[in-house]
CSV table of C-alpha atoms in Angstrom, one decimal:
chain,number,residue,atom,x,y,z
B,1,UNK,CA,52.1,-133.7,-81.7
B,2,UNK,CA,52.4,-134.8,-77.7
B,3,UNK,CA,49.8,-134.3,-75.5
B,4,UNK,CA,49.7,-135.6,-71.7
B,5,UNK,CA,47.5,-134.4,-68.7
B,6,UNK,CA,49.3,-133.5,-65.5
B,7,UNK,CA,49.4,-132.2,-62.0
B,8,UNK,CA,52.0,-128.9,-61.3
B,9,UNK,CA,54.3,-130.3,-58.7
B,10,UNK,CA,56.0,-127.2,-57.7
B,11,UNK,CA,59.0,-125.2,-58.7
B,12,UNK,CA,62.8,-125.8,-58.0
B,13,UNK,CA,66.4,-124.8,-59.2
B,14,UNK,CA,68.7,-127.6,-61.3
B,15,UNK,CA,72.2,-126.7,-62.5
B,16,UNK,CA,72.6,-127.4,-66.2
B,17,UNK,CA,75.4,-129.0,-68.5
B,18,UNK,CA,77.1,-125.3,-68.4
B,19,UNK,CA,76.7,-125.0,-64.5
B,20,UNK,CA,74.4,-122.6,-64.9
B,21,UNK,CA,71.2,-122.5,-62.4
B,22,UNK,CA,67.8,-122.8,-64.0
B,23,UNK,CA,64.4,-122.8,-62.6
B,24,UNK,CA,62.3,-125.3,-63.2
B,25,UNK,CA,58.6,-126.5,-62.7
B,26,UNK,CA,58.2,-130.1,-61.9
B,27,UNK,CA,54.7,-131.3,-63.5
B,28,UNK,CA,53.6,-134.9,-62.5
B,29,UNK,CA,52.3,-136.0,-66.0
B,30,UNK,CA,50.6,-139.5,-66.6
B,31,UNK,CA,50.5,-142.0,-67.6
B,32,UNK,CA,47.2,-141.2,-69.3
B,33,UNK,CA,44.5,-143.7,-70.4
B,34,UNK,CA,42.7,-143.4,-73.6
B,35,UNK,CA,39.2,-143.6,-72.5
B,36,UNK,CA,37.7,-143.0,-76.2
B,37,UNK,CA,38.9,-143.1,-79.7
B,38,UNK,CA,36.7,-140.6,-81.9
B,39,UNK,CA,36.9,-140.7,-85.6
B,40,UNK,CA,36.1,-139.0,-88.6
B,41,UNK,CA,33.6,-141.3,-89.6
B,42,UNK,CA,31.6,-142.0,-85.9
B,43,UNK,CA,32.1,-138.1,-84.4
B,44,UNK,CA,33.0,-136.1,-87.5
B,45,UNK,CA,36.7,-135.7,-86.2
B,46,UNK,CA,39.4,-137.3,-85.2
B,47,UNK,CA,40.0,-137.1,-81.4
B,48,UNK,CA,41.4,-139.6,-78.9
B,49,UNK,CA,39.9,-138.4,-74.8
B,50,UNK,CA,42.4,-139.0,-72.4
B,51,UNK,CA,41.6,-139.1,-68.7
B,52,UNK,CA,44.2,-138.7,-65.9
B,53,UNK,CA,44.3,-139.3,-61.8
B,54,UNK,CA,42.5,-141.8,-59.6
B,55,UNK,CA,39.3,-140.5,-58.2
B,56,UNK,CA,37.5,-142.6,-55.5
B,57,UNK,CA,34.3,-143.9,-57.8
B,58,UNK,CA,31.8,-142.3,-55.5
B,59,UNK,CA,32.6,-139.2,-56.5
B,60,UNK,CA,32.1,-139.6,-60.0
B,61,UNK,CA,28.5,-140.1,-61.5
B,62,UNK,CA,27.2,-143.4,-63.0
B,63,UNK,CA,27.6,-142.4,-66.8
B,64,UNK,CA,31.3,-141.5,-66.3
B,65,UNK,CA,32.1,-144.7,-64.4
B,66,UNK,CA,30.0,-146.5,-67.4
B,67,UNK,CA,31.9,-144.4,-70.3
B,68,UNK,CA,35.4,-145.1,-68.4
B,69,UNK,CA,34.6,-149.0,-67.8
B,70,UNK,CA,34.2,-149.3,-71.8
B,71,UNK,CA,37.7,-148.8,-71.8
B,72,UNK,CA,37.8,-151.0,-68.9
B,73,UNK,CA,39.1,-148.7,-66.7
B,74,UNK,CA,38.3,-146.6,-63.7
B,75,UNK,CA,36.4,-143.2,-63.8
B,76,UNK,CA,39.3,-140.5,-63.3
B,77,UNK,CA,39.5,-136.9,-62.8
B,78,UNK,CA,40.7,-135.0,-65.0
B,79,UNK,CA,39.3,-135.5,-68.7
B,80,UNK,CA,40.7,-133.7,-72.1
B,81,UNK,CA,40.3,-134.3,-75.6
B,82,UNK,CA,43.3,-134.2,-77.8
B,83,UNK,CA,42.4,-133.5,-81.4
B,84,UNK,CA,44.1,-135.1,-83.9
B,85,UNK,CA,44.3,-133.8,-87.9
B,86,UNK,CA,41.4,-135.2,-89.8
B,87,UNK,CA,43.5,-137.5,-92.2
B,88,UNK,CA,45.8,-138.3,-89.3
B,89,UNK,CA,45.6,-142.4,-88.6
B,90,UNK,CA,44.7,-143.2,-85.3
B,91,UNK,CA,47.5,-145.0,-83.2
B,92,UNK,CA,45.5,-145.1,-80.3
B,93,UNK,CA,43.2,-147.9,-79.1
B,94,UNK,CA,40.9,-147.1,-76.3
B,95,UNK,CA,42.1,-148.5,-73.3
B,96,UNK,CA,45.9,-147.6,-74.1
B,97,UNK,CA,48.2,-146.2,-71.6
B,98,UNK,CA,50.4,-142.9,-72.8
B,99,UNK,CA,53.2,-141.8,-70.4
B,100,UNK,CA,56.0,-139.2,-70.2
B,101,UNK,CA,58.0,-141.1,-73.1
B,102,UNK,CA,55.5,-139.7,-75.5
B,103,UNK,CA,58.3,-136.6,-75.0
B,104,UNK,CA,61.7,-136.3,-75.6
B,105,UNK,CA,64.7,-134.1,-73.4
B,106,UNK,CA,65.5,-131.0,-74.8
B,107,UNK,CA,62.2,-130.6,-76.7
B,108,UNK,CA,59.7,-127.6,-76.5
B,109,UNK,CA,56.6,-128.2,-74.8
B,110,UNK,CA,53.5,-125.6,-74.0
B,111,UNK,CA,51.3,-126.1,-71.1
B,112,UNK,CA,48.0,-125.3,-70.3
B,113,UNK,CA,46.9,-124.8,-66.9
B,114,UNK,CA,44.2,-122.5,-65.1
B,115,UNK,CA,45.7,-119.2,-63.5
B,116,UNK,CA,45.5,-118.2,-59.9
B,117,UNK,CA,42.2,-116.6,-58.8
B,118,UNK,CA,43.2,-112.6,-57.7
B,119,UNK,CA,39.6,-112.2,-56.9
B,120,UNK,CA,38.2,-108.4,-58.3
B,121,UNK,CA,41.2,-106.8,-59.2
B,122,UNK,CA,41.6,-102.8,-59.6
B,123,UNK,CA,42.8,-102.1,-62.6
B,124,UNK,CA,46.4,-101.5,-61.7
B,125,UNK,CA,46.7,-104.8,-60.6
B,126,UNK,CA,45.1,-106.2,-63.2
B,127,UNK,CA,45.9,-103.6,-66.3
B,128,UNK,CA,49.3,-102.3,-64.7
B,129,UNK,CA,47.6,-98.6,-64.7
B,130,UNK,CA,50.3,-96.5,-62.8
B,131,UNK,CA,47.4,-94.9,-60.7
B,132,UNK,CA,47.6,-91.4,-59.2
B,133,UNK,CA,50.2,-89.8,-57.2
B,134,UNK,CA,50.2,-90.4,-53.3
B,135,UNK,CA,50.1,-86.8,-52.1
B,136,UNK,CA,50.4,-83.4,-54.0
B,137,UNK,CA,46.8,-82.7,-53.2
B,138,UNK,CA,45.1,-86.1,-54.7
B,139,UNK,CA,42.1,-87.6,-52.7
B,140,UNK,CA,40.5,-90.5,-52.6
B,141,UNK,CA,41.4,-91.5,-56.1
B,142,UNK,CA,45.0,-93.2,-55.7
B,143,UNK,CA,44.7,-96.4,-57.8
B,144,UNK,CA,41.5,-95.1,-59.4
B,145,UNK,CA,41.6,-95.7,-63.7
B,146,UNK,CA,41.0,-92.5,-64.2
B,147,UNK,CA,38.8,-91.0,-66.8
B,148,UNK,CA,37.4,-93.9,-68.9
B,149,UNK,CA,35.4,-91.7,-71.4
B,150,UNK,CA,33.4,-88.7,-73.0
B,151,UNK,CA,30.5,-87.7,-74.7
B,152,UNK,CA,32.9,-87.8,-78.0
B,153,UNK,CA,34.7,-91.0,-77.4
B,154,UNK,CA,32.1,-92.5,-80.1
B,155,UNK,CA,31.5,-90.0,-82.0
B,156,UNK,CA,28.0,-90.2,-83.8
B,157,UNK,CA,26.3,-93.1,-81.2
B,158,UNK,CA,26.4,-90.5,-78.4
B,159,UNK,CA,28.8,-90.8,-75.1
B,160,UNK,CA,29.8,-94.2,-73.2
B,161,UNK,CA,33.3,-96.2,-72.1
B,162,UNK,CA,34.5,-97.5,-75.7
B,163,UNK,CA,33.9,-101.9,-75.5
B,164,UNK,CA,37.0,-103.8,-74.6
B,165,UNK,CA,37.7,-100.6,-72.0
B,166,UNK,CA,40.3,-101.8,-69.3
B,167,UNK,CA,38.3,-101.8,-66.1
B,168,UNK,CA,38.5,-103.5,-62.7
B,169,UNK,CA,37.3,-107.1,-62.3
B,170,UNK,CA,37.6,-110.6,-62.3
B,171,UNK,CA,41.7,-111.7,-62.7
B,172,UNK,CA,42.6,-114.8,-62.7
B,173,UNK,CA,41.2,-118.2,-62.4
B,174,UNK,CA,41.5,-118.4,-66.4
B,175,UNK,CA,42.4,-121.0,-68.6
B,176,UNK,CA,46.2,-119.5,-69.4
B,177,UNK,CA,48.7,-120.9,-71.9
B,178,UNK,CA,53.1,-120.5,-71.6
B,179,UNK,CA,54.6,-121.1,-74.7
B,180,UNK,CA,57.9,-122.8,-75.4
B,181,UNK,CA,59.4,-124.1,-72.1
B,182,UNK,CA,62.5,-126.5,-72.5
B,183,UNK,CA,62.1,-129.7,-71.3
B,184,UNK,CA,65.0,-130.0,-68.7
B,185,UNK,CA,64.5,-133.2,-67.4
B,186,UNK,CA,62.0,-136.4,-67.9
B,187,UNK,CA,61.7,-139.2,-65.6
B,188,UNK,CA,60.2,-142.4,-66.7
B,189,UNK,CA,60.1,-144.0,-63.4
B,190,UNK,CA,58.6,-141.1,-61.1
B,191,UNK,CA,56.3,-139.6,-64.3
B,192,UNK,CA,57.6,-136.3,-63.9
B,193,UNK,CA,58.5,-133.6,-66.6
B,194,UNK,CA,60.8,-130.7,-65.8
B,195,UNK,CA,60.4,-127.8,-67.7
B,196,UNK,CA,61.3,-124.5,-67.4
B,197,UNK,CA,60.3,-121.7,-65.9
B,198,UNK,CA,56.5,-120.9,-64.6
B,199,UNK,CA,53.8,-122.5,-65.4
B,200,UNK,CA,50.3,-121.1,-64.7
B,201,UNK,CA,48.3,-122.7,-61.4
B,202,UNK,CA,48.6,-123.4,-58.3
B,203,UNK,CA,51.0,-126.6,-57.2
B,204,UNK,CA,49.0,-129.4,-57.1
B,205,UNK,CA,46.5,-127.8,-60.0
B,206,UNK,CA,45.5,-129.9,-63.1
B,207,UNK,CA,47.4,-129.0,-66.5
B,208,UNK,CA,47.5,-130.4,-69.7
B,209,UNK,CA,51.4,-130.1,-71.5
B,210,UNK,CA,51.8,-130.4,-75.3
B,211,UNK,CA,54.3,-130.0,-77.8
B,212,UNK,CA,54.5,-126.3,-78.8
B,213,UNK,CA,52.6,-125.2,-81.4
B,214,UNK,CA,54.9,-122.9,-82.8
B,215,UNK,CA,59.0,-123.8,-82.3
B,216,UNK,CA,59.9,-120.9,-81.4
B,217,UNK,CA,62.6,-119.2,-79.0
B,218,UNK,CA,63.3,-120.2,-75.7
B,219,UNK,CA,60.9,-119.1,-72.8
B,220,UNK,CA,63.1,-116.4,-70.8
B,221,UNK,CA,62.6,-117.5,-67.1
Z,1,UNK,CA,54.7,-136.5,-51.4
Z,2,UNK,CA,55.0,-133.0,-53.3
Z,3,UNK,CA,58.8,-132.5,-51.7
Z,4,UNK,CA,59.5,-136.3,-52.5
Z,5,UNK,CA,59.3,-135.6,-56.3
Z,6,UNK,CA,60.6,-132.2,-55.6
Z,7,UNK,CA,63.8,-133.9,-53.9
Z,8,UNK,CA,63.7,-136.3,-56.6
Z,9,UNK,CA,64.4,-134.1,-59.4
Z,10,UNK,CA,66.9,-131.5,-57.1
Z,11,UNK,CA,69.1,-134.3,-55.8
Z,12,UNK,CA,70.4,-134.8,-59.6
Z,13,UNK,CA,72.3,-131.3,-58.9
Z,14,UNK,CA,73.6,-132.0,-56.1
Z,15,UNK,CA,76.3,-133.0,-55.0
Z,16,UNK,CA,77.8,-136.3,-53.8
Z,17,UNK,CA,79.9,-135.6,-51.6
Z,18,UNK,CA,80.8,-132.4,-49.8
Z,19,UNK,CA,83.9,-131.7,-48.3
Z,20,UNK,CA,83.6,-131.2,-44.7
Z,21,UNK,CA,84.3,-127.2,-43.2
Z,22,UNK,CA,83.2,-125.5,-40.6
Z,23,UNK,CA,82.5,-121.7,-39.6
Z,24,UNK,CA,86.0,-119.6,-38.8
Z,25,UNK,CA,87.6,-122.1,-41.1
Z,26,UNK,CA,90.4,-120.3,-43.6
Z,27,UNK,CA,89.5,-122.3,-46.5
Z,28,UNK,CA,91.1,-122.4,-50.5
Z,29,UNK,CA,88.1,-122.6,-52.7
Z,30,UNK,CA,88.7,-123.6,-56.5
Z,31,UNK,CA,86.4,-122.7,-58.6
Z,32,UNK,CA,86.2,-122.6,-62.3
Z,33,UNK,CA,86.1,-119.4,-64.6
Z,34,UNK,CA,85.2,-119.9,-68.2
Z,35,UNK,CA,86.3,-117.2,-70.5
Z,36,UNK,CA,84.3,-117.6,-74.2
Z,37,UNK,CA,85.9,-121.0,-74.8
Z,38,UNK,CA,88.8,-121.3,-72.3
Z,39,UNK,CA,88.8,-122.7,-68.5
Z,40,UNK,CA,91.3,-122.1,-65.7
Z,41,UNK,CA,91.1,-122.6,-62.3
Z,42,UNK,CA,91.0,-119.9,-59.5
Z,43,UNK,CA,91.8,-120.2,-56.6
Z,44,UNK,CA,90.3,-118.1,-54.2
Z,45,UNK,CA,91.2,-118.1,-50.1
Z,46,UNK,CA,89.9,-116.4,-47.1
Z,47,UNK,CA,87.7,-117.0,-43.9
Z,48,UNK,CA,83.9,-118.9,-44.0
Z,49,UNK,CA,81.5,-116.6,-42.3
Z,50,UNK,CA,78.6,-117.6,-43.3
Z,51,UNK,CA,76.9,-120.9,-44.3
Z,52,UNK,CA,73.2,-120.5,-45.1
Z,53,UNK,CA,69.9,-121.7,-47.1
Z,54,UNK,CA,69.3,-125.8,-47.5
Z,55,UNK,CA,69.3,-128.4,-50.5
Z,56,UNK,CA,70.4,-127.0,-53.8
Z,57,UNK,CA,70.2,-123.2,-52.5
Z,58,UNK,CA,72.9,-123.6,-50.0
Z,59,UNK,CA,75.9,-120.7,-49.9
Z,60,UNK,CA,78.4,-120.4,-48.1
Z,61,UNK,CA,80.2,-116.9,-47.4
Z,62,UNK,CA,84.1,-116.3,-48.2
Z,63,UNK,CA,85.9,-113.2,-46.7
Z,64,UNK,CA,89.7,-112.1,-47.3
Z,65,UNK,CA,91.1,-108.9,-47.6
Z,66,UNK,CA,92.5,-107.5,-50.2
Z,67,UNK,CA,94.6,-104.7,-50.8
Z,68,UNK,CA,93.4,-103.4,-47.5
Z,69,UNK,CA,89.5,-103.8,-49.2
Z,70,UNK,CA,87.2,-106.4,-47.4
Z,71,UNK,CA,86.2,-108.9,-50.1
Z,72,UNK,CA,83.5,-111.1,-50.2
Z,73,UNK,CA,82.0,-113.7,-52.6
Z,74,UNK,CA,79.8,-115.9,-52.2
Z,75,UNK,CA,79.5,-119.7,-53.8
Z,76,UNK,CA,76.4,-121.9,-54.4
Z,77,UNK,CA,77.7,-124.9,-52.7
Z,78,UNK,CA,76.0,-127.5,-54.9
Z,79,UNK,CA,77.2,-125.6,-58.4
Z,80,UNK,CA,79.2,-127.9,-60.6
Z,81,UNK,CA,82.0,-124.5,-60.8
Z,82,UNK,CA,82.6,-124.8,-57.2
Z,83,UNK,CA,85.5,-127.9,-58.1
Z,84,UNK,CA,86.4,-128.0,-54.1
Z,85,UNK,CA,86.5,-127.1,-51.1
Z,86,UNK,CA,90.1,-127.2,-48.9
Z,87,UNK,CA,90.2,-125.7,-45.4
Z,88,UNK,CA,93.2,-124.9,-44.4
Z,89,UNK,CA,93.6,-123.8,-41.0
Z,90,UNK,CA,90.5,-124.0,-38.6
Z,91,UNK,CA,89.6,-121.1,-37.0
Z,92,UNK,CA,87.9,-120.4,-33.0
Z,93,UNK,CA,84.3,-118.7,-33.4
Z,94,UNK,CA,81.4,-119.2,-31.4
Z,95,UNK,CA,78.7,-118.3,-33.5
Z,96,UNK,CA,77.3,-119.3,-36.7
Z,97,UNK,CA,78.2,-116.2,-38.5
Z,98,UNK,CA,81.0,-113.9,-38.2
Z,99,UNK,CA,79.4,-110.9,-39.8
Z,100,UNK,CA,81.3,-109.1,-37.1
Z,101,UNK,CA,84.6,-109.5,-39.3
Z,102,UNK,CA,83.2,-106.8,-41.3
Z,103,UNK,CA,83.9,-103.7,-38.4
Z,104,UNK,CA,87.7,-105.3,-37.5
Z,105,UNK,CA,90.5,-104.2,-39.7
Z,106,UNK,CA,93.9,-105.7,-39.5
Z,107,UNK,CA,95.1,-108.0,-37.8
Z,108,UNK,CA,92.6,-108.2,-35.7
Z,109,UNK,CA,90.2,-110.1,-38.6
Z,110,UNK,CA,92.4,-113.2,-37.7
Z,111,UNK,CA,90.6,-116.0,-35.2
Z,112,UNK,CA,92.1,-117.6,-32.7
Z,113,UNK,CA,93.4,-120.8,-34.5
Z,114,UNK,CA,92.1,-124.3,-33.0
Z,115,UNK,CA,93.3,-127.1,-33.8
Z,116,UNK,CA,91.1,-129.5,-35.6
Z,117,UNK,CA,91.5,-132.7,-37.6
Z,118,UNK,CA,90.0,-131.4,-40.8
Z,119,UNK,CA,91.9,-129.6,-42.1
Z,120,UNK,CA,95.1,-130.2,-43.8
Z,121,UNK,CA,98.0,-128.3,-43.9
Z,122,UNK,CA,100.2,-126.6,-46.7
């Protein structure tokens, strides 16, 4: 179990071994520095906190420039935890360095990033409702969601929208996980990963990349 | 610095070195065809009338008529089944693409030919 803290690049196209074109996301990923090692028997878990990206000091508070100095480095920007099992040893030592060789080509990674912010959504943006027909006599209710209860709907606790009802709001700007993208392409030099397909965020947002959690099939892109 | 790593990871598909055609040009291109497990070569031959998009998304356009039925294909320039690229006989146009091939019929599809030092003949 792999885990690195990145940037998302940006997408392009490479060809592959059968000449085929494949899109890919370029992720600028590490190297990491282990700012803390947690154990079972100091935190009640086993944990190593791995911080990525220079930040200029003055925008980080004191304790954070303290906390990253103990591993006598600089305070950086983007901080994760990556939990480790309980009777796992630690190979870590605070102050370590972990880079894109912590992965190997042709392996299957997941990534972790926030999704872009859609604002408040109507629901067939958000839900994929098919809405209401453009003409034929409907008014004023084209992408409405239609009915979203009755009196029944509960029977016994009186009327109300059941919980969990698709409605219009917030989309986006979540914390959104792809599963199983092939790693096309790592290189050691530049710290980049390739992987395929999408991955959620903006370019230049922060993600974190693992290995996946279940091996499963290949992410159709 | 975002297109620098972008370029960095492209410029591994691309290719080396491109042979050297020009718009109007009546060029053979071989390409690869791979059937299940077997490869042959094609070769396929007509008129460049089109050469668009940049980096690792650049086409180029290939017309020839056949059987009295305009055909067109059109080839990633960078992909590793494009094998090469041989113009032929160069061909007089003035603008960078000959979309108007598509109304003539006959011989009237043929350019003027010019000469040039590229290509090489049969």
């Amino acid at each position: 179990m792999a885990m690195l803290l990145g940037k998302k690049v940006g997408m392009t196209q490479v060809y592959d071994e059968l000449g085929k074109l494949v899109p890919v996301t370029v992720i600028q990923a590490g190297p990491c520095v282990v700012m803390q090692v947690k154990t079972a028997e100091t935190d009640g878990y086993n944990a190593v906190q791995v911080g990525f990206d220079e930040v200029k000091p003055l925008r980080r508070k004191n304790p954070q420039i303290g906390h990253a100095q103990k591993a006598d480095t600089t305070a950086k920007k983007f901080v994760k935890e990556m939990r480790l099992p309980d009777d796992a040893e630690q190979q870590h030592k605070v102050g370590d360095s972990i880079t894109v060789s912590v992965f190997a080509e042709n392996e299957f990674v997941d990534v972790i990033g926030t999704s872009k912010g859609k604002g408040f959504a109507g629901v067939m943006k958000r839900h994929g409702f098919s809405g209401f027909p453009a003409s034929h006599g409907t008014e004023r209710k084209h992408r409405a969601p239609g009915s979203i209860s009755s009196f029944a709907s509960d029977a016994g606790h009186g009327g109300g929208p059941k919980r969990g009802k698709k409605m219009a709001g917030h989309m986006g700007n979540r914390r959104v996980t792809t599963k199983n993208h092939k790693l096309v392409a790592i290189d050691e030099e530049k710290n980049l990963l390739v992987v395929k397909g999408p991955v959620p965020g903006p370019a230049g947002g922060y993600c974190i990349v693992r290995s996946a959690k279940k091996a499963g099939v290949e992410q159709k892109a | 610095m975002k297109t620098e790593m972008l370029d960095a990871v492209e410029s591994k598909s691309l290719k080396k070195k491109i042979p050297h055609f020009e718009i109007g040009d009546i060029v053979d291109v071989h390409c690869l065809i791979k059937e299940g497990d077997k490869e042959r070569k094609q070769v396929f031959t007509g008129t460049v009338i089109a050469r668009k998009g940049r980096g690792i998304n650049e086409t180029f356009t290939v017309r020839r008529i056949v059987n009295n039925e305009g055909v067109e294909r059109i080839f990633p320039l960078h992909s590793p089944n494009v094998l090469d690229i041989r113009p032929v006989r160069s061909g007089k146009a003035r603008r960078a693409k000959l979309y108007f091939l598509r109304e003539r019929t006959g011989k009237a599809v043929k350019l003027a030919h010019r000469h040039s030092g590229h290509t090489i003949s049969k």
